[in-house]
PDB file of C-alpha atoms in Angstrom:
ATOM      1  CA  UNK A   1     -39.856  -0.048   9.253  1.00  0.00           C
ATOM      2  CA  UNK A   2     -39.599   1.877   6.513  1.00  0.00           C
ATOM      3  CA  UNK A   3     -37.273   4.838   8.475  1.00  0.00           C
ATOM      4  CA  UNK A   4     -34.964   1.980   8.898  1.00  0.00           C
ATOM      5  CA  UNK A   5     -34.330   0.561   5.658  1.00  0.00           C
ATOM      6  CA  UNK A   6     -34.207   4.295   4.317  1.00  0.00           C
ATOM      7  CA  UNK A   7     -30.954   4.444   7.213  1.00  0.00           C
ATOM      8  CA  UNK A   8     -29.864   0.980   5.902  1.00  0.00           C
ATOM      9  CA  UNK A   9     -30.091   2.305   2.359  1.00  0.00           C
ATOM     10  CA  UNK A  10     -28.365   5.295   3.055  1.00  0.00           C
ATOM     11  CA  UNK A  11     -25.430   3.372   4.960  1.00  0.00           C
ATOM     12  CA  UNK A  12     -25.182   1.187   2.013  1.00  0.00           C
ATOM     13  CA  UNK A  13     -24.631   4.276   0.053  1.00  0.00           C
ATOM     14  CA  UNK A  14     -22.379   5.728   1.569  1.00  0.00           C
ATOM     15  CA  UNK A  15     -20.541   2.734   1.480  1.00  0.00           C
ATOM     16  CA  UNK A  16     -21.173   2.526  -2.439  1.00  0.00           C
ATOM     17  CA  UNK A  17     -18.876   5.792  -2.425  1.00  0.00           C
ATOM     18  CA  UNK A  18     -16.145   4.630   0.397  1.00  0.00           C
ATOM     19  CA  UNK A  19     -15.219   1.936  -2.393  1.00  0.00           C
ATOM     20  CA  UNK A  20     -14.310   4.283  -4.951  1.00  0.00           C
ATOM     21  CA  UNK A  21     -11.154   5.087  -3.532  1.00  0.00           C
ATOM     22  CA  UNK A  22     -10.440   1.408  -3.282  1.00  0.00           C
ATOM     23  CA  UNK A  23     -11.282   0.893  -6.980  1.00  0.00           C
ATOM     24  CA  UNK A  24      -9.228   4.048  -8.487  1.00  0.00           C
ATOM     25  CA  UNK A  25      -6.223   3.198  -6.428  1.00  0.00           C
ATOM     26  CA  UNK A  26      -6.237   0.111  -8.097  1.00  0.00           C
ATOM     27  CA  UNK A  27      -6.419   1.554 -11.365  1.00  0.00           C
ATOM     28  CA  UNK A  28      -3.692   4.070 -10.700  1.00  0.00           C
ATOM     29  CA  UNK A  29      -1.523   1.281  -9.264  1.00  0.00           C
ATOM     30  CA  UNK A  30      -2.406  -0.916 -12.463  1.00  0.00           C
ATOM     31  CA  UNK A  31      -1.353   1.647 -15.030  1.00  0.00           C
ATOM     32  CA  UNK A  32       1.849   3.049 -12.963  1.00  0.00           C
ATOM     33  CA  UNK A  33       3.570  -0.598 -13.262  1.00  0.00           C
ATOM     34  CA  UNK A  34       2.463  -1.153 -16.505  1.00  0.00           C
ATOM     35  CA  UNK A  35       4.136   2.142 -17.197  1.00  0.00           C
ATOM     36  CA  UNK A  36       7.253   1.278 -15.625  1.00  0.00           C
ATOM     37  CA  UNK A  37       7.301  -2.590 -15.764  1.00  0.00           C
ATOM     38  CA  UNK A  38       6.571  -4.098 -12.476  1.00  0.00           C
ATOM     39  CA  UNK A  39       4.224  -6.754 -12.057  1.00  0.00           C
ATOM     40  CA  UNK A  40       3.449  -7.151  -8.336  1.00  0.00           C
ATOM     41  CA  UNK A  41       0.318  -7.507  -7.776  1.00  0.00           C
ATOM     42  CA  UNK A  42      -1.135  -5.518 -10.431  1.00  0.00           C
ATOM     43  CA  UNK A  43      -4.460  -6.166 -10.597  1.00  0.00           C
ATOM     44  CA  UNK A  44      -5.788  -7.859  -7.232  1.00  0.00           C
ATOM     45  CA  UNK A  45      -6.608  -4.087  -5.748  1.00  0.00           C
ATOM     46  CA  UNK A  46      -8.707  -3.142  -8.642  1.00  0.00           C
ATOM     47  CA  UNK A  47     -10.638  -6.187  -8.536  1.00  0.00           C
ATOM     48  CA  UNK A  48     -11.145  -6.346  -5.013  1.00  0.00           C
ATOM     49  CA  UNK A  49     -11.927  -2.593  -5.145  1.00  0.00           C
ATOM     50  CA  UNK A  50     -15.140  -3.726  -8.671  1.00  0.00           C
ATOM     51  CA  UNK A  51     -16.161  -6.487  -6.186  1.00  0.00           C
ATOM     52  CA  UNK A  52     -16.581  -4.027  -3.007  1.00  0.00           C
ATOM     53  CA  UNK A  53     -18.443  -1.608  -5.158  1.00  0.00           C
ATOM     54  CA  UNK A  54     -20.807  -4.700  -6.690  1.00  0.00           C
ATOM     55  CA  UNK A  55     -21.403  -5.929  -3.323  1.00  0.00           C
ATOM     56  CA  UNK A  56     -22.072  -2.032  -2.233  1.00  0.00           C
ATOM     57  CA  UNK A  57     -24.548  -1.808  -4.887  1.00  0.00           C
ATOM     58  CA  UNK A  58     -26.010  -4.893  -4.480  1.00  0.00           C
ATOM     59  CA  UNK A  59     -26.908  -3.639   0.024  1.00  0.00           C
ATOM     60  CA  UNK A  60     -27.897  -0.533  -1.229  1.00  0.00           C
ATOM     61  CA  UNK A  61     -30.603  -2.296  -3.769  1.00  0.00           C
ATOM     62  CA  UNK A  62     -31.586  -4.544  -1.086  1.00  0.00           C
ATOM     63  CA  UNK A  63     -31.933  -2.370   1.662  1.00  0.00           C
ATOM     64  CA  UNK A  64     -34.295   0.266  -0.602  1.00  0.00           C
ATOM     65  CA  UNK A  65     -36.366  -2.017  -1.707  1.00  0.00           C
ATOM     66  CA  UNK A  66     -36.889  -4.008   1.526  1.00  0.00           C
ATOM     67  CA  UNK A  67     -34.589  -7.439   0.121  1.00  0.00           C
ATOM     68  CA  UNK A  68     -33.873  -8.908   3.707  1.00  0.00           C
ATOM     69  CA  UNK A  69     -32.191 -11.919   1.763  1.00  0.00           C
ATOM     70  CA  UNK A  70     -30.047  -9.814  -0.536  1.00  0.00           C
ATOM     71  CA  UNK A  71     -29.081  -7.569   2.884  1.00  0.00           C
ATOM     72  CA  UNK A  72     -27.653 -10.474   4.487  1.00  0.00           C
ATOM     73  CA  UNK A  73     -25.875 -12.035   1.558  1.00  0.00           C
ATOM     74  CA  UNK A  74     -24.541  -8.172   1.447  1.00  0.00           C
ATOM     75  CA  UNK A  75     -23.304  -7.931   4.900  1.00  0.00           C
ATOM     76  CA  UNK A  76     -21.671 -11.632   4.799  1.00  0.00           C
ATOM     77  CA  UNK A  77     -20.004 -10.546   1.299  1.00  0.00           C
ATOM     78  CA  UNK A  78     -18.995  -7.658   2.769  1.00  0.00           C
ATOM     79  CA  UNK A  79     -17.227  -9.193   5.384  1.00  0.00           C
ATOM     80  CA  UNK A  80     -15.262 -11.562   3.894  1.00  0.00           C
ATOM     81  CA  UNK A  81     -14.225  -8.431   1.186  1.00  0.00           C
ATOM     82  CA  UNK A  82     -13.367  -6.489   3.900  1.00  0.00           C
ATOM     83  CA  UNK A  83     -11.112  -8.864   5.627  1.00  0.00           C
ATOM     84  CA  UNK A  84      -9.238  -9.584   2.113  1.00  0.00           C
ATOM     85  CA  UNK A  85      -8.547  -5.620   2.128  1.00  0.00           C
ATOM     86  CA  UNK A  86      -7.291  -6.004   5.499  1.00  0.00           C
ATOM     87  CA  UNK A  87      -4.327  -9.089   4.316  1.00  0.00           C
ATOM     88  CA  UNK A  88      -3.881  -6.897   1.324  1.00  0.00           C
ATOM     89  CA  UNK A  89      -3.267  -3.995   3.467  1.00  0.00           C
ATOM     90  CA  UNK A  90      -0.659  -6.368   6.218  1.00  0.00           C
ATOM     91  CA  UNK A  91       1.205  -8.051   2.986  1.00  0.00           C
ATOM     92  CA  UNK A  92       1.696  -4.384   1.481  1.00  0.00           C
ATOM     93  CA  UNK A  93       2.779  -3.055   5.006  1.00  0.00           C
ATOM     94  CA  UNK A  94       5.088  -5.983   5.475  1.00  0.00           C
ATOM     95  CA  UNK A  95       6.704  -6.332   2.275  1.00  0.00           C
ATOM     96  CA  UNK A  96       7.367  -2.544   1.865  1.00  0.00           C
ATOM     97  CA  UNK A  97       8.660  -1.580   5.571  1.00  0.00           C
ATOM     98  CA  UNK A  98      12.492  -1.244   4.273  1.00  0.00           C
ATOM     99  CA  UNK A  99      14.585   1.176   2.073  1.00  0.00           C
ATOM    100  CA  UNK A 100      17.228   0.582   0.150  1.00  0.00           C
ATOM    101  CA  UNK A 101      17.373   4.220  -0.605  1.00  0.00           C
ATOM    102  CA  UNK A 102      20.788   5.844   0.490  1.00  0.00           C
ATOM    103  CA  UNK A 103      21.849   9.876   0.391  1.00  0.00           C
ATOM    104  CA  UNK A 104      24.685  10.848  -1.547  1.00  0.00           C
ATOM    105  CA  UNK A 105      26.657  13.412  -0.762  1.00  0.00           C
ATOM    106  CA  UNK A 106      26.502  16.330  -3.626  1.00  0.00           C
ATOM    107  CA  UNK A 107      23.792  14.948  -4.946  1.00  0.00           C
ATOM    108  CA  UNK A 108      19.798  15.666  -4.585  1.00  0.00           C
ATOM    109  CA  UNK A 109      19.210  12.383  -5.933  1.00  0.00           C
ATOM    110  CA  UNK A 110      19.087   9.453  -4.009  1.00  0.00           C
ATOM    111  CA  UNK A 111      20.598   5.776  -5.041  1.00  0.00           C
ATOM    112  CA  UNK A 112      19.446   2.109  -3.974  1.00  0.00           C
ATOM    113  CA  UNK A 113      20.838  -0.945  -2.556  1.00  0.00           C
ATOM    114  CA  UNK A 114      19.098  -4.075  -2.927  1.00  0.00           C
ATOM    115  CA  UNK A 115      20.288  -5.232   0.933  1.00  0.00           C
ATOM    116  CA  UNK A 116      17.991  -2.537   2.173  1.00  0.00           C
ATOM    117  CA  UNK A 117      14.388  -4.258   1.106  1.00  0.00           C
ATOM    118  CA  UNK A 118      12.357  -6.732   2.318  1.00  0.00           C
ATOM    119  CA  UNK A 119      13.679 -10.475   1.992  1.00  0.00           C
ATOM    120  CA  UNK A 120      10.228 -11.081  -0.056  1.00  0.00           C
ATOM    121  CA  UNK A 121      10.099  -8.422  -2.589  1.00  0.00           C
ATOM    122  CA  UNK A 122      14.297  -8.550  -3.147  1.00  0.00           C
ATOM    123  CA  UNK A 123      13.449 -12.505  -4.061  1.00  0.00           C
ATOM    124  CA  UNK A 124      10.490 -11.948  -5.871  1.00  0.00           C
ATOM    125  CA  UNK A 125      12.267  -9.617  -8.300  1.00  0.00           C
ATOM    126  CA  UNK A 126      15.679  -9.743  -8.099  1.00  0.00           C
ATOM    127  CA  UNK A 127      15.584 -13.344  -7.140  1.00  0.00           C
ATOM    128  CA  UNK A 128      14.422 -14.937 -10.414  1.00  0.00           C
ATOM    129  CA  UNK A 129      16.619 -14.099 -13.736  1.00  0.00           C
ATOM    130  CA  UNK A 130      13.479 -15.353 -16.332  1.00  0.00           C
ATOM    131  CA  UNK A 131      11.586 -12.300 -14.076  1.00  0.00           C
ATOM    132  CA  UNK A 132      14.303  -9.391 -14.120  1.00  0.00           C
ATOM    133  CA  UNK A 133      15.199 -10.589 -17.770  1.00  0.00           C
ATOM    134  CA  UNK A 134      11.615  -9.676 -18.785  1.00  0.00           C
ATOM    135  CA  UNK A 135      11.595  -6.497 -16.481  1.00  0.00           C
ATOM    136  CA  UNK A 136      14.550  -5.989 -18.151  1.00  0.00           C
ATOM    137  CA  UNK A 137      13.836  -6.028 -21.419  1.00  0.00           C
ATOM    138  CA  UNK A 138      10.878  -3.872 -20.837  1.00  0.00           C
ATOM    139  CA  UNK A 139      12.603  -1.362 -19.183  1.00  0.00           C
ATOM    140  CA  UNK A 140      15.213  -1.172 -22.571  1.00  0.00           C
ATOM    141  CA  UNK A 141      12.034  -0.360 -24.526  1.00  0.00           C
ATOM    142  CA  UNK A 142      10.465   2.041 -22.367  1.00  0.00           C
ATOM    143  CA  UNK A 143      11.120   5.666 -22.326  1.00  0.00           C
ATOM    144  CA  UNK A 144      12.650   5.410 -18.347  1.00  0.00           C
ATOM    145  CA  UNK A 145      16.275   6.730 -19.325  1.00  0.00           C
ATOM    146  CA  UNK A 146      15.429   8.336 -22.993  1.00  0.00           C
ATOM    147  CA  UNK A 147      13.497  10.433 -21.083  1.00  0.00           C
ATOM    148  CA  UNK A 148      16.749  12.039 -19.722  1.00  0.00           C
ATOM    149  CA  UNK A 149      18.445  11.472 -22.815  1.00  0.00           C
ATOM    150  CA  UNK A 150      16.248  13.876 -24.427  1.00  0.00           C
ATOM    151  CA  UNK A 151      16.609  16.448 -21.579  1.00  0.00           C
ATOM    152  CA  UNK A 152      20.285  16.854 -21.854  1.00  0.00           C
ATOM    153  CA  UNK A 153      20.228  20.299 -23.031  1.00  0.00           C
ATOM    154  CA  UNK A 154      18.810  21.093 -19.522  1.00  0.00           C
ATOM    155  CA  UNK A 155      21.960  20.495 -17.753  1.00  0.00           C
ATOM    156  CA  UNK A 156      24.682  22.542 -19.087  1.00  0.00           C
ATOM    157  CA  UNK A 157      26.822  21.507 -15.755  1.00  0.00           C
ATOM    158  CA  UNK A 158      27.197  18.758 -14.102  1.00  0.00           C
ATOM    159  CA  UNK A 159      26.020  20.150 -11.136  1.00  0.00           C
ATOM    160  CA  UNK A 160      22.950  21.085 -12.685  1.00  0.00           C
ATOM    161  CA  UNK A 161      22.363  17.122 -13.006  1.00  0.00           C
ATOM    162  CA  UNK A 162      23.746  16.129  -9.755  1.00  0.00           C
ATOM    163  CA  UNK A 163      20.886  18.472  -8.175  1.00  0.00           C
ATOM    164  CA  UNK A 164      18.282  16.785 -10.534  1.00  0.00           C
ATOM    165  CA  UNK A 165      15.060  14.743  -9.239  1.00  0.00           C
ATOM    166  CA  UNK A 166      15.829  11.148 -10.589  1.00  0.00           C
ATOM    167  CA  UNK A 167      12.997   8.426  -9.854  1.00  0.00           C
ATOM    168  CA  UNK A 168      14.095   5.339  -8.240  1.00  0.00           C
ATOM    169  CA  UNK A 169      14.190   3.723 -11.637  1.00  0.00           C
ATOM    170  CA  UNK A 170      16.607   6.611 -12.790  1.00  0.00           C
ATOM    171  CA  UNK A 171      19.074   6.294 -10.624  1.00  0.00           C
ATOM    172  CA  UNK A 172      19.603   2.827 -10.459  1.00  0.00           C
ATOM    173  CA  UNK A 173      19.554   2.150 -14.070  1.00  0.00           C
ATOM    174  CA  UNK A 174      19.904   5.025 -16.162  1.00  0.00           C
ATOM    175  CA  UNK A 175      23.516   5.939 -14.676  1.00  0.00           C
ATOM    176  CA  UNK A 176      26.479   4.595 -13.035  1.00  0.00           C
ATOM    177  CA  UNK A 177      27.043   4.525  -9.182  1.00  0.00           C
ATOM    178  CA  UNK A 178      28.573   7.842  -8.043  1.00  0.00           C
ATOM    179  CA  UNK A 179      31.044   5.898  -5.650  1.00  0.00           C
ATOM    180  CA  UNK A 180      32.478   4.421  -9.133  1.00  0.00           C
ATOM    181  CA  UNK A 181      33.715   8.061 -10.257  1.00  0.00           C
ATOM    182  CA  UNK A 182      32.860   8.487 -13.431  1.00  0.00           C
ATOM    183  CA  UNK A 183      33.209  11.959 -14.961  1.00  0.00           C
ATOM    184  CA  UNK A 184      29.840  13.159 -16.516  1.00  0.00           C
ATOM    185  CA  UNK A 185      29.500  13.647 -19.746  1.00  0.00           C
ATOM    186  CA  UNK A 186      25.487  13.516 -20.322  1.00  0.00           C
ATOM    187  CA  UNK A 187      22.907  11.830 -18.069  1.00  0.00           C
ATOM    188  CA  UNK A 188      23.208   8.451 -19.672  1.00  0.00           C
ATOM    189  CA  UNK A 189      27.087   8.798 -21.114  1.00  0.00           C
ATOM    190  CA  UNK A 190      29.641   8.566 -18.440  1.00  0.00           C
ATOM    191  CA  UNK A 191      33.761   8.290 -19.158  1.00  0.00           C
ATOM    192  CA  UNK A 192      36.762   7.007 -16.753  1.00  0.00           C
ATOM    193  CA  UNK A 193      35.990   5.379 -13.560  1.00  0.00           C
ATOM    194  CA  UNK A 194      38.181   6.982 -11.109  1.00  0.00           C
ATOM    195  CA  UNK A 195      37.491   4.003  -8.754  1.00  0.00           C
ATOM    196  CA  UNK A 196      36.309   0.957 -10.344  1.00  0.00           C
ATOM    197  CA  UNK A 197      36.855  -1.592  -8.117  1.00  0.00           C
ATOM    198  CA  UNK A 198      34.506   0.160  -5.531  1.00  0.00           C
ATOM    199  CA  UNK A 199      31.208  -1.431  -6.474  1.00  0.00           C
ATOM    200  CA  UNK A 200      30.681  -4.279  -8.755  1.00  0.00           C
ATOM    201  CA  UNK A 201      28.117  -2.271 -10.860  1.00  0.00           C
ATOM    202  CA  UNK A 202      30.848  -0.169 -11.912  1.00  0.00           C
ATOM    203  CA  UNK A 203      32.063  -2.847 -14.297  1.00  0.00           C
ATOM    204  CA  UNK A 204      28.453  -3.825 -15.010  1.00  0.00           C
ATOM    205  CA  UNK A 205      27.485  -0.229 -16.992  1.00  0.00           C
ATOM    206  CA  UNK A 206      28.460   0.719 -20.406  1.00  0.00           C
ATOM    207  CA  UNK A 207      27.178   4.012 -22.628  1.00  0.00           C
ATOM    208  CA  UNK A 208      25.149   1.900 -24.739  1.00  0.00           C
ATOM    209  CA  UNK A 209      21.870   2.874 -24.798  1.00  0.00           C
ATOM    210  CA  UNK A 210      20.614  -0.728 -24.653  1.00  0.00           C
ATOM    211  CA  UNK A 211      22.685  -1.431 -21.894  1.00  0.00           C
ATOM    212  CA  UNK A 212      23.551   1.367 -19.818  1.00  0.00           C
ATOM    213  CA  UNK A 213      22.964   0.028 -16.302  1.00  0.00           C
ATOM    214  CA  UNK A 214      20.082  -2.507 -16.868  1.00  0.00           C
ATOM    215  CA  UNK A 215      22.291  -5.239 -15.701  1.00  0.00           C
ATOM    216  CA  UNK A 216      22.520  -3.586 -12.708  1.00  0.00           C
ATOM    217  CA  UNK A 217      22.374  -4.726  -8.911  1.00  0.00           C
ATOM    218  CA  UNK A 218      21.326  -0.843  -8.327  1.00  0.00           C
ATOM    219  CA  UNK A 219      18.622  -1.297 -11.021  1.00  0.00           C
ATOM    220  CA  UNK A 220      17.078  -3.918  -9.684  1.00  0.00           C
ATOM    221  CA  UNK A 221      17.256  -2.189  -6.319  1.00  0.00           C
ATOM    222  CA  UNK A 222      15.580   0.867  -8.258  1.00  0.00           C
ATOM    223  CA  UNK A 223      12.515  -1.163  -9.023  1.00  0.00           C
ATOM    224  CA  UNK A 224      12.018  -2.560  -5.732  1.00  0.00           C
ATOM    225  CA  UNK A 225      12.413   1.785  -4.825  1.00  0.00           C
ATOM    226  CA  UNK A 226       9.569   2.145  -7.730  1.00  0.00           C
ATOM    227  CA  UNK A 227       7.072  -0.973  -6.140  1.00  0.00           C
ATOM    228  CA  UNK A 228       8.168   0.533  -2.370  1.00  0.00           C
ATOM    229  CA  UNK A 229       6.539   4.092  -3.096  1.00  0.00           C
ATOM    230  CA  UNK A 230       3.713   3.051  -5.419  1.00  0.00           C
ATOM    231  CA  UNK A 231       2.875   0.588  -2.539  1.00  0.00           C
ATOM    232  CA  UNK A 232       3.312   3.477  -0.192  1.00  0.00           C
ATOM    233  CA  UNK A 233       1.336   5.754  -2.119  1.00  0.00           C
ATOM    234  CA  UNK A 234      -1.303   3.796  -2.772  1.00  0.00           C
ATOM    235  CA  UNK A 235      -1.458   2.600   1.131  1.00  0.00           C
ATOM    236  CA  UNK A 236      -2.480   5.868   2.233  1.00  0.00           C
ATOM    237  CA  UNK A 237      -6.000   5.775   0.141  1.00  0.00           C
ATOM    238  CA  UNK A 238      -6.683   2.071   1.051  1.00  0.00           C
ATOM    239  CA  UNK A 239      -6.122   2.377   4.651  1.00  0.00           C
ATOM    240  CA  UNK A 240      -8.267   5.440   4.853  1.00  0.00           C
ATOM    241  CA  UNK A 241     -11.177   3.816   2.521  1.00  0.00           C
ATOM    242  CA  UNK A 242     -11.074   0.671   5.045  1.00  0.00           C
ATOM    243  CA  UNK A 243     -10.933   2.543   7.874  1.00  0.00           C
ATOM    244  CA  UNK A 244     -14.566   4.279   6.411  1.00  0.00           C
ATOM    245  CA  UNK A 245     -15.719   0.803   5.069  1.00  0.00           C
ATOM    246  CA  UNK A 246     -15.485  -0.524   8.168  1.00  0.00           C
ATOM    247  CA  UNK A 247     -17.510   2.321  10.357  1.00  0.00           C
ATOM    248  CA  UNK A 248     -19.925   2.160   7.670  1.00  0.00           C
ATOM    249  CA  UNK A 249     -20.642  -1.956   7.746  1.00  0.00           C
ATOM    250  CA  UNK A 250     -20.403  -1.755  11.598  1.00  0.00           C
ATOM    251  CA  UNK A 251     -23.411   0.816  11.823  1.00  0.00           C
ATOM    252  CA  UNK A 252     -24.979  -1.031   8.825  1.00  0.00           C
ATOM    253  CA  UNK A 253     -24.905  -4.252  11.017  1.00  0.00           C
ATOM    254  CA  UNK A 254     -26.761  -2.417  13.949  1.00  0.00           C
ATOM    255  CA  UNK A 255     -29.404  -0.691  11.372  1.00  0.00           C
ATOM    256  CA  UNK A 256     -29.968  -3.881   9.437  1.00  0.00           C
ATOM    257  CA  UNK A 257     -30.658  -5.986  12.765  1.00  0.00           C
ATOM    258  CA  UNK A 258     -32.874  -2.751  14.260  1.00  0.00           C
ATOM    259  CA  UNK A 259     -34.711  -2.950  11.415  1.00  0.00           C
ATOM    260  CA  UNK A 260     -35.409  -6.982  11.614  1.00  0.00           C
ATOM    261  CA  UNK A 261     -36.321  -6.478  15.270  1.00  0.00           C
ATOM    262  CA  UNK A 262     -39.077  -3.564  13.937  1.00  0.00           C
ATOM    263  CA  UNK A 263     -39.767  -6.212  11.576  1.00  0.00           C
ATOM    264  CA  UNK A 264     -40.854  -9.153  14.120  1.00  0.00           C
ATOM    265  CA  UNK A 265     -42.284  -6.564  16.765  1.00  0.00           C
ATOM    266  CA  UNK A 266     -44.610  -5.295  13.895  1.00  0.00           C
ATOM    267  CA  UNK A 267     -45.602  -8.887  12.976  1.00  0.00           C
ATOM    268  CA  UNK A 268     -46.060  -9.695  16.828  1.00  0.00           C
ATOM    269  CA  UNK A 269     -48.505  -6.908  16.906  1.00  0.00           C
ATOM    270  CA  UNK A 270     -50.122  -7.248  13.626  1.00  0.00           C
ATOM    271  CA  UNK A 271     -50.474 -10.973  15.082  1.00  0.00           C
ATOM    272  CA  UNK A 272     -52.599 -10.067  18.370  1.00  0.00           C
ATOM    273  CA  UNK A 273     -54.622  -7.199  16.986  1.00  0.00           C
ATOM    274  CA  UNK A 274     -56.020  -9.904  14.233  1.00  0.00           C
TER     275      UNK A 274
END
C-alpha cells in the first residue's frame, strides 16, 4: 500500500511541475497585452494555469499522506481543469488559424490586412468602435511608434528602414501603407503620396504624432497580427504542458485505483486472518 501511494505521490508531483508551464504562459501572455494593449483573454490562462497547480498540490498532499477522499476530489478536479485547457486550446486554434500578414516587395517588413483574420477576432476588435477607441487611445500613450521615433538616427537611408524588423503593431500603425507612395522622411514622418487613391488608409495617416496611423484599417489589422502570434506563441507551451498533464492524470488514474484495490485486498485478508 504504501509503494503505491509513494507512485501516486510522485505522479501527482510530477504533475505539480507540468502546470508550471501552464501558469507562466499565462503570465507572459498577461503582461505582453498589457504591454501592447490587447485585452483578449488576458487573464483566463493564468488562472486556469493557479487552479491546475492548487489542484496539483492538493493530489500530491493527498496521495502522501494516504487522503483517499482528497485523491478523488483531485482526480475529478483535475478532469474538469483539464478539459477547460483543452476548449482554451480549440478557441485559440480556431480564432488564430488566419493571417492577414502580406510580403512587400523591397521591404523585410511585413504589412496586415484585416480581411485575412478570423471572422471572430476581426469583430471582436475591429468590430466595436468603444473597443478600438480604447485600444486606441492606449496605443497613442504607449511607447509602440516612439520607440522608432527615437531610433531614427539608425537609418540614415531609407533602405536601411525598409529592411528593418517592424512588429505587427509597427507596421500597421506607426507608418503609412507602402502601396500609398509616400517618400520617407523618418519612420513616423512621411511626405507626398504618389498614389493616394490606392488604399483608403492613405488618406487616413497624418505626421502627427498623436495620429499617425492609429485610425487605421492596417492598425487594427496590426493588433489582430500582435493577438495572432502571442496566441501562437503561447500555444506551443500549453499544448505541450497538456499533452504531459494528460499522460500524467491517465497513469495517476491507474495508480490511484491499484492502490484502492491493494487497499480492499489487504482489508479482505486482514478480515479472514482475525
Amino acid at each position: 500500500m504504501a509503494v503505491s501511494n509513494n507512485i501516486t505521490a510522485c505522479l501527482n508531483f510530477l504533475a505539480l511541475i507540468c502546470t508550471i508551464p501552464v501558469v507562466a504562459t499565462g503570465l507572459w501572455f498577461a503582461s505582453k497585452q498589457g504591454a501592447e494593449c490587447a485585452r483578449l483573454a488576458r487573464w483566463p490562462v493564468a488562472i486556469l494555469g493557479v487552479l491546475l497547480l492548487l489542484v496539483a498540490l492538493a493530489g500530491f498532499v493527498g496521495a502522501y499522506w494516504n487522503r483517499q477522499g482528497l485523491l478523488a476530489a483531485y482526480l475529478f478536479a483535475m478532469a474538469a481543469l483539464i478539459t477547460l485547457l483543452l476548449a482554451l486550446l480549440v478557441f485559440a486554434f480556431a480564432v488564430t488559424h488566419g493571417s492577414g500578414a502580406y510580403d512587400v516587395p523591397g521591404r523585410a517588413y511585413r504589412e496586415y490586412r484585416l480581411e485575412g483574420f478570423s471572422g471572430w477576432l476581426r469583430g471582436y476588435v475591429a468590430g466595436d468602435p468603444r473597443r478600438w477607441e480604447g485600444i486606441r487611445a492606449c496605443l497613442v500613450a504607449s511607447d509602440t511608434c516612439k520607440k522608432l521615433t527615437m531610433e531614427t538616427a539608425f537609418f540614415i537611408a531609407p533602405e536601411q528602414f525598409y529592411q528593418s524588423d517592424l512588429s505587427p503593431l509597427q507596421s500597421g500603425c506607426c507608418k503609412p501603407p507602402t502601396a500609398c507612395g509616400y517618400a520617407y522622411v523618418s519612420p513616423t514622418v512621411w511626405a507626398s503620396p504618389a498614389n493616394p487613391a490606392a488604399d483608403a488608409d492613405c488618406g487616413a495617416w497624418s505626421n502627427d504624432p498623436r495620429q499617425l496611423c492609429y485610425w487605421c484599417e492596417s492598425c487594427k489589422a496590426g493588433m489582430l497580427g500582435t493577438l495572432r502570434d502571442q496566441w501562437r506563441r503561447a500555444n506551443v507551451a500549453l499544448v505541450a504542458a497538456t499533452v504531459a498533464l494528460l499522460v500524467v492524470y491517465v497513469i495517476g488514474c491507474s495508480a490511484f485505483k491499484n492502490a484502492q484495490t491493494e487497499d480492499l485486498f489487504r482489508r479482505y485478508k486482514w478480515s479472514n486472518n482475525t
